[in-house]
Every structure is written in structure tokens, then in C-alpha cells.
């Protein structure tokens, strides 16, 4: 049992002047009694769990001009209630679903049907013979009617939580974790259209680690018009995983799932997770609130306690921002997306305003709200504004609301429960008539590649924020496009400025990127790229073996780099010279990673595979690029510069400038991650030559520098927060 659960019962006693020390935070003497905020509602009894729990689930929905909720009615079970805004009361419609007192529910209104998924709750080992059920209701003239043939059975096992989503084919999906022994398994299941029948539950296909700790949870969401996403926490590895599936593809085929790390790092996740997709968003963004465990054993009040993770399908990248810090003592997050004001609204539990401090996160008290822009989410300091607070009993917890986005027509309603007084509370507020001053979009895009030889085909991907409705491209060679994500071929050498102008009703903005097209037969004066190879080992091995690039010939210069986990040393093979021979990323005998890079002049009888011997068995990823036209006597034309960020919070890394001595030098560099998930983007103007796909991630890129001198810094960006090490130098052209 977590501290938050037993301590909330302790703090259910009348507040007294007491000091409880734990983890460096303090519960101070109580102040004056807090004022009540929000509205008390029906009392409940006979249900085994707080009826507004659990964290990933939604108990409310908006339909036909009213807010509705699945609430526990004493003596009857789960029932559909309607909010009468004129009297601030929840009215029982008389429509019942599950009568089992041991269950919790997740609701979904799709515009035609109401779906209620009901799972038997267990915090420990999952029990067989405890079915999770799906109820479906049609709606007409203020009345919900259960559909014939329902409920259907999703799963035959209990679970701590279960959430549902509906894809573009009409299939209903569910995800949950089942606990057995010291681990749990992330399960998923999907139905026939409309939820009418279900297959056998299955483990998330293709997942690198679908078996987290017993205390971890999963959540499912439909997004981007035709995709399903599942996020789950794994406290053992500090990872939040993200698995996506295209609608209509085989649900059980591993090839139809893409799995990557959304968060990675020591204590970067807990079992608190809530996820939402922005409806009618052309960029398909997904927002998730995730609690960390950074408060455990730390006295630092400034560590991230709740983080917001944003996934952007166009780039496959994640961004992170802090919602609240460890000193704020918050837990049990819910997020809602407000399209009237373009805001993320984050709700969470924290101690009552009448209490100074707290021993650790998870203390029941009051429900607070914080907001940030959906396009550039930056939350202010502190717990936020109290929206539900029982002035007579500081035991509010387990906030819940809807999967739907909210707007001026819906207003915003959130609900919580005081499990000491056994009463529901809710907050109902207007969102105004919309954003009075809508913002123009902020244009941004990626181009792949940004340099190469004639003819050069470049793929342009819009990454603008602020919901643009039209896109105008000028590729710099006289060609244009209005497609959102165009492709363009440059047929003549030169340097071109590609421009995107993104527009909506509020205005427009523009941004540019430089595209360098070199003559056929070479990618820079004097130095050209032959080819590259890459490889990885997902199981530990004591050798790193990289195949020779195709077309390499005597006199070429090879640049090889690889990243290993843990803390090995490497004996430099004959014929190779170290660029960096073990750049540590928080590396110890049991964690972290190391980055290695070498160069070699190809001889007349080089082997087909090059091998490095590692001092211990490790996982690794790496590659080699062959360059022609490099000086065989002095291959490097500059000093070597490096950078390391071992915080596991970095979304980019910048390597200092190097200074070249010869015209026509080629800048080279690479990055390594302490992770097995790809996600590096080369610096602006650089060309990525390869990126290892697994093991431990390594990436290598280069850029021509026509004129000798300082190169300026080089910044690699990441698809998600990582710990990273990077290096760079330059190749000298042959005389």
C-alpha cells in the first residue's frame, strides 16, 4: 500500500497542530479553517473504492446541452445522472449499469452511443473470474436506453484500472494491467464495431517492456483521426512507454505497432497517469499528465512532481514541461483541453489551503487547477487555484471529468469525492465566449535531408503550432506548394531558402530553412561520402562488429562510432585512432552509457567487418561512414569537442564550436543516448548518415564547411527527454 493511501486516512482525523516529517517535507500546524469551494452533491455508501477514482479514467461526458456522470447510487449501484445547472444538483435518471460495489468505470460518449466500461478493482494480484464489462446505451430525447446484447465482456480478470477508446472503424479498444507476482502485464483488447463482441485479450505487440511493476498503470486514447495510442508507466526502468497502432491494421501483428519511450530516467514515472487527445486538431496532438517519483527520498522541493508530455504525430517527437514541483505536494492528475481559450487545464490533489506543507505527495486535501497554453505549455509556480475544497473536512481527492475537449458551450465540470464524509463534490464554471484575442500560428517545419547531391528530393513536414488552416511553401527555386507536408526535388546545385507561411483566421507567420544542393559526384569540395552501415546488439555481447560500407576503397577514411550501456572500456583495434574513447553518460557498473568514436584510413586488404573488443558484455548500437578525398596523413582538421547531459531531462545537446584550418573541410559528429529508442535530429544544415535502431542509440552526421575558420556550435535535438553525450570534429581534405 502506498503512503498516499494510508496517510490520507490518518489525515482524515480533525486537523491538529502536529508536525510529521517525511522525505524532508513537513506538515505544519493547521491554519484557519479553509473556505469551501465548489458544490457538495449526493452522499454514497456501500462502494469499496472512492467512486471518482481512478486516475486514468473519466466519469463525466457532455451531450445534448447537459453534463452527465456515472455515479454510485447507494443501494442501486452505478447510475447515470444529469447535472441540473439551474439548481446545482445531479439528478438520477434511473438508468443503472453495474451493481458490483467492487468496480470502477470509464465512460465514452461518441456522439451516438454512450459506452461505460466497468472493471473489478484490485490493487494487488489480478483475480480471474472477475469480468470487465462494456455497457452501451443509445440516446433520444433526454433518455439513455441500454442496447440489446450488452454488457459484453472485455476481460475476465480484475485490474487496478481500465480505460477505453473508439477508433475510426467503430471498434472499441480497452487497455489495462494485470498483476501476477512481482510484475504486471500491459493488456489490450479490441471489439467488433460498436463494442458488440471481443476477442481474447493480448499483450501489447512489439513492446520492448510490456511487463512493468505491479503498481503501474496504462491508458488508451484515439488520436489523429485514425490511430490508437497506449501509454503505460514502468517504475522499474523509469520509463513511460508509448505504443501506437493505425486503424484497420491487424491488432495482434507486432508490425502494426510502433513502440517508443515517451519519458525515460531514474524516478521519472509513478503510477499516476492521465491522457487526452485534442479533438479536431489537424496536427493530432496527444497530451499526458504523468507523476514522477522524484519526491521519494529527496529533500529538494524544486524537482518535477507532475509533468506534461506532448506527442506530435507529424514529427513523432515528445516534449515535456513541469506542471508542479515536489514542494507543491501534488498527485492524482487529470487534464482537460479547453478549445475556447486554447488552454490545457491540469487538475490535481494537494493539501488543503488550511494546511502548511505536507509529508509527501498523495495527501488528500483539496483539488487545484493550473493552466497553460496548448501551443506553448508553461505552467506557473505553486499548486494552483483551489476549485474543490471542503472547508469542514480536508479530505478531497480523486478528481475526474471527461475525455472530450471543452469549450464555451460546455463550460467545465470536474468532480471529486471526500471519502471520509462519503460525499461527491463538483465544480461547474463558464469558459466565456471563447478566446477574445485568438493567436496567429507559429510556423515551423522540418526538412529531410537538408543537403545532398543533384537531384535532391527533400521531404518537408509542417510542425507549426497554433492550429494553422493553410500552408504556403516557397522552395527557393521558383517552385511553390500549398500542401501541408509536400515533397520537392531540386534539379540544380545551389543554396536555396525554403520558406513556410502558416495561416489561420488570426493571421500568419513564416519561417525558413537552408537547403544545400551540391553538384553530382561530391557532397563538398574535395570530400565526398561513399556510404554508411549500421548495426546493433539488443542482447549483451563482448564485441562490437560493424560491416564495412559498400564501395569503400583504399585511401578512404572511415569514421565509426557506437554507444554501449553500462561502463565498459574498449581496446582500440590496430589501424584505428580514437576520436573519443569512452565518453561517459552517468555511467556506472550498473547503469548509464558510454560513447565511442574512431577513424581509420582504409588499406589495400581491409576486412569485410571491423570488430572492437569490449571489457564486459553490453548492449550497443553503432555505425560507420566512408569518406573519399580526406587527407590520409592528417585526417582530422580540428580539435575534438564533446558535451554530456546526464540529467535524463535533456531534449537537446549543444557541442561547442570547432575551428577548421583548411577550406573544404567536412564537419563530422555524433550523439549517443542512454536508451534503446531512436530519436535524434541532426543540427541544422547537417546530414544524418545513420542512426542505430536499438541496443543503445548512436547517430552520426556531417556538414561541409567551404571556408576555414570557426564552425559555430552544433545542436542535436531529441524526440523525447534523454541522457546524452555528443562529439564533433572535422575531416581535412586531401591536398
CSV table of C-alpha atoms in Angstrom, one decimal, residues 314-554:
chain,number,residue,atom,x,y,z
A,314,UNK,CA,3.9,14.8,-37.6
A,315,UNK,CA,7.4,14.6,-36.1
A,316,UNK,CA,7.0,11.5,-33.8
A,317,UNK,CA,8.5,13.6,-31.1
A,318,UNK,CA,7.7,14.3,-27.4
A,319,UNK,CA,8.1,17.4,-25.4
A,320,UNK,CA,8.0,17.8,-21.7
A,321,UNK,CA,7.1,20.6,-19.3
A,322,UNK,CA,6.7,20.7,-15.5
A,323,UNK,CA,3.1,21.1,-14.2
A,324,UNK,CA,4.1,21.2,-10.5
A,325,UNK,CA,7.1,20.5,-8.3
A,326,UNK,CA,7.9,18.3,-5.3
A,327,UNK,CA,7.5,21.1,-2.9
A,328,UNK,CA,3.9,21.6,-4.1
A,329,UNK,CA,3.0,18.1,-2.9
A,330,UNK,CA,0.5,17.2,-5.6
A,331,UNK,CA,-0.8,13.9,-7.0
A,332,UNK,CA,-3.6,12.2,-9.0
A,333,UNK,CA,-3.5,14.4,-12.1
A,334,UNK,CA,-6.3,14.9,-14.6
A,335,UNK,CA,-6.0,17.2,-17.7
A,336,UNK,CA,-8.7,18.8,-19.8
A,337,UNK,CA,-8.3,20.6,-23.1
A,338,UNK,CA,-10.1,23.9,-23.4
A,339,UNK,CA,-10.5,24.9,-27.1
A,340,UNK,CA,-12.4,28.1,-26.2
A,341,UNK,CA,-9.2,29.6,-24.7
A,342,UNK,CA,-6.5,27.3,-26.2
A,343,UNK,CA,-5.6,26.1,-22.7
A,344,UNK,CA,-4.5,22.9,-21.0
A,345,UNK,CA,-6.3,22.7,-17.7
A,346,UNK,CA,-4.4,20.5,-15.2
A,347,UNK,CA,-6.3,19.3,-12.0
A,348,UNK,CA,-4.7,17.5,-9.1
A,349,UNK,CA,-4.9,16.8,-5.4
A,350,UNK,CA,-2.8,18.7,-2.9
A,351,UNK,CA,-3.2,19.6,0.8
A,352,UNK,CA,-6.0,21.9,1.9
A,353,UNK,CA,-5.3,25.7,1.9
A,354,UNK,CA,-5.7,25.4,5.7
A,355,UNK,CA,-2.6,23.2,5.9
A,356,UNK,CA,1.0,24.4,5.7
A,357,UNK,CA,3.2,21.9,3.9
A,358,UNK,CA,2.8,18.1,3.8
A,359,UNK,CA,4.9,15.0,4.4
A,360,UNK,CA,4.8,13.8,0.8
A,361,UNK,CA,2.6,13.8,-2.3
A,362,UNK,CA,-0.7,11.9,-2.1
A,363,UNK,CA,-2.1,13.6,0.9
A,364,UNK,CA,-5.9,14.1,0.4
A,365,UNK,CA,-7.0,17.7,0.9
A,366,UNK,CA,-8.3,19.8,-2.0
A,367,UNK,CA,-8.5,19.9,-5.8
A,368,UNK,CA,-6.4,22.5,-7.5
A,369,UNK,CA,-6.2,23.8,-11.1
A,370,UNK,CA,-3.3,25.1,-13.2
A,371,UNK,CA,-3.4,26.2,-16.8
A,372,UNK,CA,-1.0,26.6,-19.7
A,373,UNK,CA,-1.2,27.3,-23.4
A,374,UNK,CA,-1.8,24.2,-25.6
A,375,UNK,CA,0.8,25.5,-28.1
A,376,UNK,CA,3.5,26.6,-25.6
A,377,UNK,CA,2.6,24.9,-22.3
A,378,UNK,CA,4.4,26.7,-19.4
A,379,UNK,CA,2.7,26.4,-16.0
A,380,UNK,CA,3.1,29.0,-13.3
A,381,UNK,CA,4.6,28.2,-9.9
A,382,UNK,CA,2.8,26.6,-6.9
A,383,UNK,CA,-0.2,24.3,-6.6
A,384,UNK,CA,-2.6,26.5,-8.5
A,385,UNK,CA,-6.1,27.7,-7.7
A,386,UNK,CA,-8.4,25.6,-5.4
A,387,UNK,CA,-11.6,24.6,-7.3
A,388,UNK,CA,-13.0,21.9,-4.9
A,389,UNK,CA,-12.4,22.2,-1.2
A,390,UNK,CA,-14.5,21.0,1.8
A,391,UNK,CA,-13.8,23.6,4.5
A,392,UNK,CA,-15.1,21.3,7.2
A,393,UNK,CA,-13.2,18.2,6.1
A,394,UNK,CA,-9.9,18.5,4.2
A,395,UNK,CA,-10.1,15.1,2.5
A,396,UNK,CA,-10.9,15.8,-1.1
A,397,UNK,CA,-9.3,13.5,-3.7
A,398,UNK,CA,-9.6,11.7,-7.0
A,399,UNK,CA,-10.7,14.4,-9.4
A,400,UNK,CA,-12.3,13.2,-12.6
A,401,UNK,CA,-14.0,14.7,-15.7
A,402,UNK,CA,-14.5,13.9,-19.4
A,403,UNK,CA,-12.4,12.6,-22.4
A,404,UNK,CA,-14.0,15.4,-24.5
A,405,UNK,CA,-12.5,18.8,-25.2
A,406,UNK,CA,-14.4,21.6,-23.5
A,407,UNK,CA,-15.5,25.0,-24.9
A,408,UNK,CA,-17.7,28.0,-24.4
A,409,UNK,CA,-20.8,25.9,-24.9
A,410,UNK,CA,-19.9,23.2,-22.5
A,411,UNK,CA,-18.2,25.2,-19.7
A,412,UNK,CA,-16.1,23.0,-17.5
A,413,UNK,CA,-17.2,20.5,-14.8
A,414,UNK,CA,-14.9,18.4,-12.7
A,415,UNK,CA,-15.9,16.1,-9.9
A,416,UNK,CA,-14.1,14.7,-6.8
A,417,UNK,CA,-15.1,12.7,-3.7
A,418,UNK,CA,-14.5,13.1,0.0
A,419,UNK,CA,-14.0,9.5,1.1
A,420,UNK,CA,-14.2,10.4,4.8
A,421,UNK,CA,-17.6,12.2,4.7
A,422,UNK,CA,-18.6,9.9,1.8
A,423,UNK,CA,-19.9,12.7,-0.4
A,424,UNK,CA,-19.4,13.8,-4.1
A,425,UNK,CA,-18.3,17.4,-4.8
A,426,UNK,CA,-18.1,19.2,-8.1
A,427,UNK,CA,-17.1,22.4,-9.7
A,428,UNK,CA,-19.0,24.0,-12.6
A,429,UNK,CA,-17.7,27.1,-14.3
A,430,UNK,CA,-18.2,29.1,-17.5
A,431,UNK,CA,-15.4,29.3,-20.1
A,432,UNK,CA,-16.7,32.5,-21.6
A,433,UNK,CA,-17.5,33.1,-25.2
A,434,UNK,CA,-14.2,31.9,-26.5
A,435,UNK,CA,-10.7,33.4,-26.9
A,436,UNK,CA,-11.3,37.1,-27.4
A,437,UNK,CA,-7.9,37.5,-29.0
A,438,UNK,CA,-7.0,34.4,-31.0
A,439,UNK,CA,-3.4,34.0,-31.9
A,440,UNK,CA,-1.8,33.6,-35.3
A,441,UNK,CA,0.1,30.3,-35.7
A,442,UNK,CA,3.8,30.0,-35.1
A,443,UNK,CA,5.3,28.5,-38.3
A,444,UNK,CA,7.8,25.7,-38.1
A,445,UNK,CA,8.8,22.7,-40.2
A,446,UNK,CA,11.4,20.0,-40.7
A,447,UNK,CA,13.2,19.2,-44.0
A,448,UNK,CA,14.8,15.9,-44.7
A,449,UNK,CA,17.6,15.9,-45.9
A,450,UNK,CA,18.8,19.5,-45.8
A,451,UNK,CA,21.8,18.8,-48.1
A,452,UNK,CA,23.0,16.4,-50.7
A,453,UNK,CA,23.8,16.0,-54.4
A,454,UNK,CA,21.8,16.8,-57.5
A,455,UNK,CA,19.0,15.7,-58.0
A,456,UNK,CA,18.0,16.2,-54.3
A,457,UNK,CA,14.5,15.2,-53.1
A,458,UNK,CA,13.5,16.9,-49.8
A,459,UNK,CA,10.5,15.9,-47.7
A,460,UNK,CA,9.0,18.9,-45.8
A,461,UNK,CA,6.9,18.3,-42.7
A,462,UNK,CA,4.8,21.0,-41.1
A,463,UNK,CA,5.3,21.3,-37.3
A,464,UNK,CA,3.6,24.6,-36.8
A,465,UNK,CA,1.7,25.3,-33.6
A,466,UNK,CA,-1.4,27.4,-33.1
A,467,UNK,CA,-3.8,25.4,-35.5
A,468,UNK,CA,-3.0,26.8,-38.9
A,469,UNK,CA,-5.6,26.2,-41.6
A,470,UNK,CA,-3.5,26.8,-44.7
A,471,UNK,CA,0.1,26.4,-45.7
A,472,UNK,CA,2.1,28.3,-48.4
A,473,UNK,CA,5.5,26.9,-49.4
A,474,UNK,CA,8.2,28.6,-51.4
A,475,UNK,CA,11.1,26.2,-52.1
A,476,UNK,CA,13.5,28.9,-53.2
A,477,UNK,CA,14.0,27.7,-56.7
A,478,UNK,CA,10.7,29.2,-58.1
A,479,UNK,CA,8.5,26.3,-57.1
A,480,UNK,CA,5.7,26.5,-54.6
A,481,UNK,CA,3.1,24.3,-52.9
A,482,UNK,CA,0.0,24.6,-50.7
A,483,UNK,CA,0.1,21.0,-49.5
A,484,UNK,CA,0.6,20.7,-45.7
A,485,UNK,CA,3.5,18.2,-46.0
A,486,UNK,CA,5.0,18.4,-49.5
A,487,UNK,CA,8.0,16.8,-51.2
A,488,UNK,CA,10.2,18.7,-53.6
A,489,UNK,CA,13.1,17.8,-55.9
A,490,UNK,CA,15.9,20.3,-56.5
A,491,UNK,CA,17.3,19.7,-60.0
A,492,UNK,CA,20.2,22.2,-59.9
A,493,UNK,CA,23.1,22.7,-57.5
A,494,UNK,CA,23.0,25.8,-55.3
A,495,UNK,CA,21.9,27.1,-51.9
A,496,UNK,CA,18.2,27.6,-51.5
A,497,UNK,CA,16.0,29.2,-48.8
A,498,UNK,CA,12.8,27.2,-48.3
A,499,UNK,CA,10.0,29.2,-46.6
A,500,UNK,CA,6.8,28.1,-45.0
A,501,UNK,CA,4.0,30.6,-44.2
A,502,UNK,CA,1.3,29.2,-41.9
A,503,UNK,CA,-2.0,31.0,-41.7
A,504,UNK,CA,-5.3,30.9,-39.7
A,505,UNK,CA,-8.1,33.4,-39.1
A,506,UNK,CA,-6.0,35.4,-36.7
A,507,UNK,CA,-3.0,35.9,-39.0
A,508,UNK,CA,0.1,34.2,-40.3
A,509,UNK,CA,3.8,33.7,-39.6
A,510,UNK,CA,6.8,32.4,-41.6
A,511,UNK,CA,10.0,30.5,-41.1
A,512,UNK,CA,12.8,29.3,-43.3
A,513,UNK,CA,15.4,26.6,-43.7
A,514,UNK,CA,18.5,26.5,-45.9
A,515,UNK,CA,18.8,23.6,-48.4
A,516,UNK,CA,22.2,22.9,-49.8
A,517,UNK,CA,22.4,21.1,-53.2
A,518,UNK,CA,25.9,20.1,-54.3
A,519,UNK,CA,27.0,19.0,-57.8
A,520,UNK,CA,26.6,15.4,-58.7
A,521,UNK,CA,29.6,13.3,-57.6
A,522,UNK,CA,30.5,15.1,-54.4
A,523,UNK,CA,28.9,16.5,-51.3
A,524,UNK,CA,31.6,19.0,-50.6
A,525,UNK,CA,34.7,20.4,-52.3
A,526,UNK,CA,37.2,17.6,-52.1
A,527,UNK,CA,35.4,15.3,-49.7
A,528,UNK,CA,32.5,13.1,-50.7
A,529,UNK,CA,30.5,10.4,-48.9
A,530,UNK,CA,30.7,6.8,-50.1
A,531,UNK,CA,28.1,5.0,-48.0
A,532,UNK,CA,27.3,4.0,-44.4
A,533,UNK,CA,26.4,0.9,-42.4
A,534,UNK,CA,24.8,0.5,-39.0
A,535,UNK,CA,24.2,-2.4,-36.6
A,536,UNK,CA,23.1,-3.0,-33.0
A,537,UNK,CA,23.0,-5.7,-30.3
A,538,UNK,CA,19.9,-5.9,-28.2
A,539,UNK,CA,21.4,-8.7,-26.0
A,540,UNK,CA,24.7,-8.2,-24.2
A,541,UNK,CA,27.8,-9.1,-26.1
A,542,UNK,CA,31.6,-8.5,-25.6
A,543,UNK,CA,32.3,-7.4,-29.2
A,544,UNK,CA,31.1,-4.6,-31.4
A,545,UNK,CA,31.0,-5.7,-35.1
A,546,UNK,CA,30.3,-3.2,-37.9
A,547,UNK,CA,30.3,-4.2,-41.5
A,548,UNK,CA,32.4,-2.1,-43.9
A,549,UNK,CA,30.5,0.4,-46.0
A,550,UNK,CA,29.8,-0.5,-49.6
A,551,UNK,CA,32.2,1.0,-52.2
A,552,UNK,CA,34.9,1.8,-49.7
A,553,UNK,CA,38.4,1.7,-51.3
A,554,UNK,CA,42.0,2.0,-50.3
